Amino acid sequence: MLGKRICVGWNRLFLLLPVLILIPHLLPVKELHQQMDFGDVRNEKPKPKKLDHLSLGPAAGEGLPDRLQCQGMKALNRTQFRTVHSNSDSIDHVALVTVFTTYNSTVESRPIELVTVGNISYDKVERSMAILNVFLNFVQVTMPHSNVVILTDPASDLSLHRDMVTIQPIQGEYSRDKLMLQRIRSYIMFLETRLEKLKQKQEQVTHFIFTDSDIAVISDLGEIFSDYPNFDLALTFRNNKEQPLNSGFIAVRGTEDGIQRGKAFLQEVLKVYSSKFMKASRMLGDQLALAWVVRSNPSFAVRRFHSRVAFQDKIGEATVLFLPCSSYNWTPPEGAGQFHGMPLDVKVVHFKGSRKRLMLEAWNYFSSSSDLPDMLCLILKSGRTKYDF
């Protein structure tokens, strides 16, 4: 009888065992459902706060012979930098062209977000205009004889009055989602207009450099057209498998053949962009389309993107010059990662993304020092910080 009771007890224990195992887990499961329903603030990672002031660190590239060397805020190998180049009559005219528009995103129910750089506070629209003005300032210093053409939305009131600056409205779709697509369209329409004027002898030969407006030109870019006299179109490249070409710098030779071939190349890029990369229309679509068009040439050697040496190749009907980003489209690093400093032959500094504050700070520093190499030390020493732009 006792043995029978023991057996019954064990049977009950085995029946209850799964329940006993689950009991400790019931509460966490309930908590899990609560987290799914209401969110667990404990697991939300706070977004890193961008600094509202320059944060200086060590200058990367110390000891490398082809990199900028700084001691404090002083450039040690300053003699290798060329600042202002006076254009002689024998040098063709060069114009810089950029697409720019403003967006008034202020909502009445929200306070206006102001950012202070130096002694000036900016809202979002004022920030954009400040960047554009600094872009123009650098061009005026390093390429004083070059015009700047701003292609813009006809509805945009830039209220900009600067010498050697032309504002040219071009009808199109300038929404944020379509701006990169519109930029290529604007380039094509601009080249079409120039080609017609050139054919009618209404214009002299002028070479064009299409750039983003968040760049600092720190050397005379007109030398490209004399140093490399045989290209129709120039692009900047980097050692990046998916995005080897950056669209923030495109040069077109201003002859009839150069404009015609440059326009045809950009029309092919626009076609590929519209048919293959519209999912990336807000960002990167133009760069992906550029890479697709170049790689579509079966004889093109992609391995040439691995070095810092300029080279030329035939893409379609156009002779394309490929210039290293490290010289013609150099970007200060942002965040962690290996970084080997600033090349001594850098000619364009591109302040992408949140680096815009650094662009304004760099100009303020240059305005007070009138020393481009020292200003580059400021950029180099503060380029790894995420700022509030």
Short mmCIF file of C-alpha atoms in Angstrom, two decimals:
data_model
loop_
_atom_site.label_atom_id
_atom_site.label_comp_id
_atom_site.label_asym_id
_atom_site.label_seq_id
_atom_site.Cartn_x
_atom_site.Cartn_y
_atom_site.Cartn_z
CA MET A 1 0.00 0.00 0.00
CA LEU A 2 2.86 2.34 0.89
CA GLY A 3 4.59 1.49 -2.38
CA LYS A 4 1.41 2.29 -4.31
CA ARG A 5 1.17 5.72 -2.63
CA ILE A 6 4.81 6.43 -3.50
CA CYS A 7 4.19 5.54 -7.15
CA VAL A 8 1.12 7.80 -7.25
CA GLY A 9 3.17 10.62 -5.70
CA TRP A 10 5.92 10.23 -8.26
CA ASN A 11 3.38 10.19 -11.08
CA ARG A 12 1.87 13.46 -9.82
CA LEU A 13 5.36 14.95 -9.53
CA PHE A 14 6.18 14.05 -13.13
CA LEU A 15 2.90 15.55 -14.27
CA LEU A 16 3.67 18.81 -12.43
CA LEU A 17 7.31 18.95 -13.50
CA PRO A 18 6.73 20.90 -16.78
CA VAL A 19 4.67 23.45 -14.85
CA LEU A 20 7.35 23.79 -12.19
CA ILE A 21 9.96 24.37 -14.90
CA LEU A 22 7.84 27.05 -16.58
CA ILE A 23 6.95 29.01 -13.42
CA PRO A 24 10.30 30.87 -13.18
CA HIS A 25 9.93 31.90 -16.83
CA LEU A 26 6.33 33.13 -16.66
CA LEU A 27 7.23 36.54 -15.26
CA PRO A 28 9.98 37.28 -17.82
CA VAL A 29 7.58 36.27 -20.63
CA LYS A 30 4.97 38.65 -19.25
CA GLU A 31 7.60 41.35 -19.05
CA LEU A 32 8.60 40.57 -22.62
CA HIS A 33 5.03 41.16 -23.81
CA GLN A 34 4.94 44.40 -21.89
CA GLN A 35 8.18 45.46 -23.55
CA MET A 36 6.76 44.60 -26.96
CA ASP A 37 3.59 46.55 -26.23
CA PHE A 38 5.02 49.58 -24.50
CA GLY A 39 8.74 49.52 -25.28
CA ASP A 40 11.54 48.98 -22.81
CA VAL A 41 13.25 52.28 -22.24
CA ARG A 42 16.10 50.46 -20.51
CA ASN A 43 17.18 48.90 -23.82
CA GLU A 44 16.94 52.10 -25.86
CA LYS A 45 20.42 53.32 -26.63
CA PRO A 46 20.70 57.08 -26.31
CA LYS A 47 21.70 58.79 -29.52
CA PRO A 48 25.21 60.21 -29.35
CA LYS A 49 25.06 63.96 -28.88
CA LYS A 50 26.85 65.96 -31.49
CA LEU A 51 29.17 68.62 -30.16
CA ASP A 52 28.30 72.28 -30.53
CA HIS A 53 31.95 73.36 -30.47
CA LEU A 54 35.20 72.27 -32.08
CA SER A 55 36.97 69.41 -30.35
CA LEU A 56 40.65 69.28 -31.24
CA GLY A 57 42.67 66.08 -31.13
CA PRO A 58 46.00 64.81 -32.48
CA ALA A 59 46.75 65.44 -36.16
CA ALA A 60 46.64 62.10 -37.96
CA GLY A 61 49.44 61.23 -40.38
CA GLU A 62 52.32 62.22 -38.10
CA GLY A 63 55.64 61.21 -39.63
CA LEU A 64 54.21 60.29 -43.06
CA PRO A 65 56.16 62.20 -45.73
CA ASP A 66 53.19 62.87 -48.02
CA ARG A 67 50.84 64.06 -45.27
CA LEU A 68 50.31 67.42 -43.63
CA GLN A 69 52.39 67.80 -40.48
CA CYS A 70 51.14 70.09 -37.72
CA GLN A 71 52.68 71.42 -34.53
CA GLY A 72 49.79 72.72 -32.52
CA MET A 73 47.85 74.84 -34.99
CA LYS A 74 50.88 75.52 -37.21
CA ALA A 75 51.55 73.64 -40.45
CA LEU A 76 55.18 72.52 -40.63
CA ASN A 77 55.31 71.69 -44.35
CA ARG A 78 53.46 74.77 -45.52
CA THR A 79 55.79 75.40 -48.49
CA GLN A 80 54.14 72.60 -50.46
CA PHE A 81 50.82 74.45 -50.53
CA ARG A 82 49.99 76.88 -53.29
CA THR A 83 47.36 79.38 -52.34
CA VAL A 84 46.34 81.97 -54.91
CA HIS A 85 47.03 81.55 -58.62
CA SER A 86 46.58 84.50 -60.95
CA ASN A 87 45.06 83.52 -64.27
CA SER A 88 47.04 84.68 -67.26
CA ASP A 89 45.51 85.45 -70.66
CA SER A 90 46.79 82.12 -71.98
CA ILE A 91 44.71 80.10 -69.50
CA ASP A 92 41.10 79.29 -70.39
CA HIS A 93 38.38 80.61 -68.17
CA VAL A 94 36.93 78.27 -65.53
CA ALA A 95 33.54 78.54 -63.80
CA LEU A 96 32.23 76.58 -60.85
CA VAL A 97 28.61 75.44 -60.97
CA THR A 98 26.53 74.26 -58.03
CA VAL A 99 22.88 73.36 -57.42
CA PHE A 100 21.41 75.01 -54.35
CA THR A 101 17.95 75.50 -52.90
CA THR A 102 16.55 76.21 -49.45
CA TYR A 103 13.87 74.43 -47.44
CA ASN A 104 11.84 76.25 -44.83
CA SER A 105 11.13 73.39 -42.43
CA THR A 106 10.10 75.58 -39.49
CA VAL A 107 6.86 74.40 -37.88
CA GLU A 108 4.94 77.02 -35.90
CA SER A 109 4.28 74.64 -33.01
CA ARG A 110 7.98 73.93 -32.60
CA PRO A 111 10.63 76.28 -31.30
CA ILE A 112 13.16 77.46 -33.88
CA GLU A 113 16.37 75.48 -33.50
CA LEU A 114 19.36 77.81 -33.48
CA VAL A 115 23.01 76.85 -33.88
CA THR A 116 25.74 79.26 -32.85
CA VAL A 117 29.09 79.36 -34.64
CA GLY A 118 31.45 82.05 -33.46
CA ASN A 119 29.32 85.07 -32.60
CA ILE A 120 26.48 84.28 -34.99
CA SER A 121 23.39 82.14 -34.44
CA TYR A 122 21.66 80.45 -37.38
CA ASP A 123 18.36 78.74 -37.98
CA LYS A 124 18.24 75.96 -40.62
CA VAL A 125 17.76 78.24 -43.62
CA GLU A 126 20.40 80.67 -42.40
CA ARG A 127 22.78 77.76 -41.85
CA SER A 128 22.40 76.67 -45.47
CA MET A 129 22.99 80.19 -46.71
CA ALA A 130 26.06 80.53 -44.47
CA ILE A 131 27.53 77.37 -45.99
CA LEU A 132 26.87 78.68 -49.50
CA ASN A 133 28.55 81.99 -48.67
CA VAL A 134 31.62 80.25 -47.24
CA PHE A 135 31.82 78.15 -50.42
CA LEU A 136 31.84 81.39 -52.43
CA ASN A 137 34.40 82.93 -50.08
CA PHE A 138 36.90 80.12 -50.63
CA VAL A 139 36.47 80.31 -54.42
CA GLN A 140 37.05 84.06 -54.28
CA VAL A 141 40.32 83.53 -52.39
CA THR A 142 41.81 80.68 -54.42
CA MET A 143 40.20 81.30 -57.86
CA PRO A 144 39.49 85.05 -57.86
CA HIS A 145 39.01 85.24 -61.63
CA SER A 146 36.46 82.42 -61.79
CA ASN A 147 32.71 82.86 -61.93
CA VAL A 148 30.31 80.81 -59.85
CA VAL A 149 26.93 79.80 -61.27
CA ILE A 150 24.18 78.76 -58.85
CA LEU A 151 21.46 76.62 -60.41
CA THR A 152 18.32 76.87 -58.31
CA ASP A 153 14.60 76.39 -58.06
CA PRO A 154 12.79 79.38 -59.61
CA ALA A 155 10.64 79.51 -56.43
CA SER A 156 13.71 79.87 -54.23
CA ASP A 157 14.59 83.40 -53.14
CA LEU A 158 18.32 83.31 -52.42
CA SER A 159 18.67 87.08 -51.86
CA LEU A 160 22.34 86.73 -52.74
CA HIS A 161 24.32 89.63 -54.17
CA ARG A 162 27.94 88.72 -54.79
CA ASP A 163 30.49 89.72 -57.42
CA MET A 164 31.33 87.00 -59.99
CA VAL A 165 28.21 85.04 -58.97
CA THR A 166 25.30 84.28 -61.28
CA ILE A 167 22.00 82.80 -60.13
CA GLN A 168 20.33 80.76 -62.85
CA PRO A 169 16.84 79.39 -62.13
CA ILE A 170 16.09 76.05 -63.76
CA GLN A 171 12.61 74.55 -63.61
CA GLY A 172 12.45 71.12 -61.98
CA GLU A 173 11.60 69.05 -58.93
CA TYR A 174 13.72 70.20 -56.00
CA SER A 175 12.12 68.19 -53.20
CA ARG A 176 14.56 66.55 -50.79
CA ASP A 177 13.72 63.09 -52.14
CA LYS A 178 14.43 64.10 -55.74
CA LEU A 179 17.20 66.68 -55.33
CA MET A 180 20.05 64.40 -56.44
CA LEU A 181 18.07 63.42 -59.52
CA GLN A 182 17.24 67.05 -60.22
CA ARG A 183 20.88 67.99 -59.84
CA ILE A 184 21.87 65.83 -62.83
CA ARG A 185 18.93 67.20 -64.83
CA SER A 186 20.03 70.74 -64.01
CA TYR A 187 23.60 70.00 -65.09
CA ILE A 188 22.34 68.65 -68.41
CA MET A 189 20.05 71.63 -69.04
CA PHE A 190 22.85 74.03 -68.13
CA LEU A 191 25.24 72.33 -70.58
CA GLU A 192 22.59 72.39 -73.32
CA THR A 193 22.21 76.15 -72.89
CA ARG A 194 25.97 76.71 -72.94
CA LEU A 195 26.40 74.53 -76.00
CA GLU A 196 23.86 76.55 -77.96
CA LYS A 197 25.52 79.84 -77.00
CA LEU A 198 28.92 78.45 -77.91
CA LYS A 199 27.69 77.33 -81.33
CA GLN A 200 26.22 80.78 -81.93
CA LYS A 201 29.54 82.39 -80.89
CA GLN A 202 27.79 84.14 -78.00
CA GLU A 203 30.20 82.73 -75.41
CA GLN A 204 33.93 82.19 -75.09
CA VAL A 205 35.29 78.78 -74.16
CA THR A 206 34.69 78.29 -70.46
CA HIS A 207 35.43 75.06 -68.63
CA PHE A 208 32.97 74.00 -65.94
CA ILE A 209 33.44 72.30 -62.59
CA PHE A 210 30.19 71.07 -61.05
CA THR A 211 30.50 70.78 -57.28
CA ASP A 212 28.51 70.48 -54.09
CA SER A 213 28.26 73.74 -52.19
CA ASP A 214 29.72 72.28 -48.98
CA ILE A 215 33.30 72.29 -50.27
CA ALA A 216 36.31 74.50 -49.69
CA VAL A 217 38.43 75.05 -52.79
CA ILE A 218 41.97 75.55 -51.50
CA SER A 219 43.90 75.52 -54.79
CA ASP A 220 43.28 76.75 -58.32
CA LEU A 221 41.31 73.95 -60.01
CA GLY A 222 41.78 75.47 -63.46
CA GLU A 223 45.09 73.61 -63.62
CA ILE A 224 43.16 70.41 -64.31
CA PHE A 225 42.35 71.56 -67.83
CA SER A 226 45.94 72.52 -68.65
CA ASP A 227 47.61 69.58 -66.88
CA TYR A 228 45.26 67.08 -68.59
CA PRO A 229 44.44 68.60 -72.00
CA ASN A 230 42.69 65.61 -73.61
CA PHE A 231 39.71 64.73 -71.39
CA ASP A 232 36.05 65.60 -71.96
CA LEU A 233 34.72 64.85 -68.48
CA ALA A 234 36.45 64.38 -65.10
CA LEU A 235 35.22 62.38 -62.09
CA THR A 236 36.71 61.77 -58.66
CA PHE A 237 37.27 58.23 -57.42
CA ARG A 238 38.11 56.44 -54.17
CA ASN A 239 38.87 52.89 -53.11
CA ASN A 240 35.28 51.94 -52.30
CA LYS A 241 33.82 48.78 -53.80
CA GLU A 242 30.16 49.84 -53.93
CA GLN A 243 30.57 53.61 -54.39
CA PRO A 244 33.93 54.23 -56.05
CA LEU A 245 32.82 57.54 -57.63
CA ASN A 246 31.70 60.66 -55.80
CA SER A 247 29.26 62.97 -57.57
CA GLY A 248 30.28 66.06 -55.60
CA PHE A 249 32.92 67.00 -58.21
CA ILE A 250 32.43 66.69 -61.98
CA ALA A 251 34.47 68.71 -64.49
CA VAL A 252 33.49 69.26 -68.14
CA ARG A 253 35.76 70.74 -70.80
CA GLY A 254 34.10 73.80 -72.30
CA THR A 255 34.72 73.11 -75.98
CA GLU A 256 31.84 72.08 -78.24
CA ASP A 257 33.03 68.46 -78.30
CA GLY A 258 33.67 68.44 -74.55
CA ILE A 259 30.24 69.82 -73.66
CA GLN A 260 28.47 67.52 -76.13
CA ARG A 261 30.22 64.39 -74.80
CA GLY A 262 29.91 65.46 -71.19
CA LYS A 263 26.19 66.05 -71.65
CA ALA A 264 25.72 62.67 -73.36
CA PHE A 265 27.55 60.96 -70.49
CA LEU A 266 25.35 62.63 -67.87
CA GLN A 267 22.23 61.75 -69.88
CA GLU A 268 23.27 58.10 -69.68
CA VAL A 269 23.81 58.44 -65.93
CA LEU A 270 20.33 60.00 -65.60
CA LYS A 271 18.80 57.15 -67.60
CA VAL A 272 20.46 54.51 -65.40
CA TYR A 273 19.58 56.44 -62.24
CA SER A 274 15.90 56.65 -63.22
CA SER A 275 15.62 52.99 -64.24
CA LYS A 276 17.77 51.19 -61.66
CA PHE A 277 18.38 53.28 -58.54
CA MET A 278 15.21 55.23 -57.73
CA LYS A 279 15.01 53.47 -54.36
CA ALA A 280 18.15 55.41 -53.49
CA SER A 281 16.89 58.68 -55.01
CA ARG A 282 17.33 60.70 -51.82
CA MET A 283 20.97 59.73 -51.39
CA LEU A 284 23.60 57.69 -53.23
CA GLY A 285 21.48 56.95 -56.31
CA ASP A 286 23.57 59.27 -58.50
CA GLN A 287 26.82 57.73 -57.28
CA LEU A 288 25.54 54.21 -57.89
CA ALA A 289 24.45 55.24 -61.39
CA LEU A 290 27.84 56.80 -62.10
CA ALA A 291 29.60 53.59 -61.08
CA TRP A 292 27.19 51.48 -63.18
CA VAL A 293 27.84 53.53 -66.33
CA VAL A 294 31.61 53.38 -65.89
CA ARG A 295 31.69 49.67 -65.06
CA SER A 296 29.45 48.90 -68.03
CA ASN A 297 32.48 49.47 -70.23
CA PRO A 298 33.79 45.88 -70.57
CA SER A 299 37.42 46.98 -70.89
CA PHE A 300 37.38 49.17 -67.78
CA ALA A 301 39.81 48.00 -65.08
CA VAL A 302 38.16 48.50 -61.69
CA ARG A 303 41.46 47.76 -59.92
CA ARG A 304 42.67 51.22 -60.97
CA PHE A 305 40.43 52.66 -58.25
CA HIS A 306 42.76 51.10 -55.66
CA SER A 307 45.55 53.64 -56.17
CA ARG A 308 45.79 57.42 -55.81
CA VAL A 309 47.01 57.97 -59.37
CA ALA A 310 44.93 59.91 -61.91
CA PHE A 311 44.13 58.06 -65.14
CA GLN A 312 42.01 58.37 -68.28
CA ASP A 313 39.69 55.92 -70.03
CA LYS A 314 37.14 55.92 -72.79
CA ILE A 315 33.57 55.55 -71.51
CA GLY A 316 31.14 55.56 -74.41
CA GLU A 317 32.12 58.47 -76.65
CA ALA A 318 33.69 60.50 -73.82
CA THR A 319 37.29 60.52 -72.66
CA VAL A 320 36.92 60.48 -68.88
CA LEU A 321 39.63 61.66 -66.51
CA PHE A 322 39.55 59.96 -63.12
CA LEU A 323 41.02 62.09 -60.32
CA PRO A 324 41.70 60.74 -56.82
CA CYS A 325 39.30 61.95 -54.13
CA SER A 326 42.28 62.23 -51.80
CA SER A 327 43.35 65.32 -53.78
CA TYR A 328 40.21 66.68 -55.45
CA ASN A 329 37.44 65.60 -53.08
CA TRP A 330 39.03 64.97 -49.69
CA THR A 331 36.63 64.51 -46.79
CA PRO A 332 37.54 64.92 -43.12
CA PRO A 333 36.86 61.66 -41.28
CA GLU A 334 33.89 61.39 -38.94
CA GLY A 335 33.87 58.98 -36.02
CA ALA A 336 36.20 56.08 -35.31
CA GLY A 337 38.32 54.17 -37.79
CA GLN A 338 41.78 54.17 -39.28
CA PHE A 339 42.82 57.45 -40.82
CA HIS A 340 46.15 58.45 -42.28
CA GLY A 341 45.91 62.20 -42.33
CA MET A 342 45.58 64.88 -45.01
CA PRO A 343 47.52 64.49 -48.28
CA LEU A 344 49.82 67.39 -49.09
CA ASP A 345 48.35 67.76 -52.57
CA VAL A 346 44.77 68.24 -51.39
CA LYS A 347 42.91 70.84 -53.47
CA VAL A 348 39.29 70.40 -52.36
CA VAL A 349 37.98 69.71 -48.86
CA HIS A 350 34.43 68.30 -48.86
CA PHE A 351 32.48 68.91 -45.63
CA LYS A 352 29.83 66.22 -46.00
CA GLY A 353 27.02 65.56 -43.54
CA SER A 354 27.45 66.99 -40.07
CA ARG A 355 30.87 68.44 -40.92
CA LYS A 356 29.20 71.71 -41.94
CA ARG A 357 30.04 73.37 -38.64
CA LEU A 358 33.69 72.54 -39.29
CA MET A 359 33.43 74.33 -42.65
CA LEU A 360 32.16 77.51 -40.99
CA GLU A 361 34.74 77.27 -38.21
CA ALA A 362 37.52 76.74 -40.76
CA TRP A 363 36.53 79.88 -42.65
CA ASN A 364 36.34 81.90 -39.43
CA TYR A 365 39.84 80.71 -38.53
CA PHE A 366 41.19 81.54 -41.97
CA SER A 367 39.56 84.98 -41.85
CA SER A 368 41.51 85.75 -38.69
CA SER A 369 44.81 84.18 -39.76
CA SER A 370 44.90 84.42 -43.61
CA ASP A 371 46.91 81.19 -43.56
CA LEU A 372 45.49 78.25 -45.53
CA PRO A 373 47.96 75.59 -44.26
CA ASP A 374 47.27 76.50 -40.63
CA MET A 375 43.55 76.36 -41.36
CA LEU A 376 44.06 72.84 -42.73
CA CYS A 377 45.64 71.87 -39.41
CA LEU A 378 42.44 73.02 -37.70
CA ILE A 379 40.40 70.81 -40.05
CA LEU A 380 42.76 67.87 -39.57
CA LYS A 381 42.79 68.09 -35.78
CA SER A 382 39.01 68.42 -35.43
CA GLY A 383 37.78 66.31 -38.32
CA ARG A 384 36.96 63.16 -36.32
CA THR A 385 34.24 64.75 -34.22
CA LYS A 386 30.53 64.66 -35.04
CA TYR A 387 29.24 68.20 -34.86
CA ASP A 388 25.72 69.59 -34.73
CA PHE A 389 25.17 70.24 -38.42
#
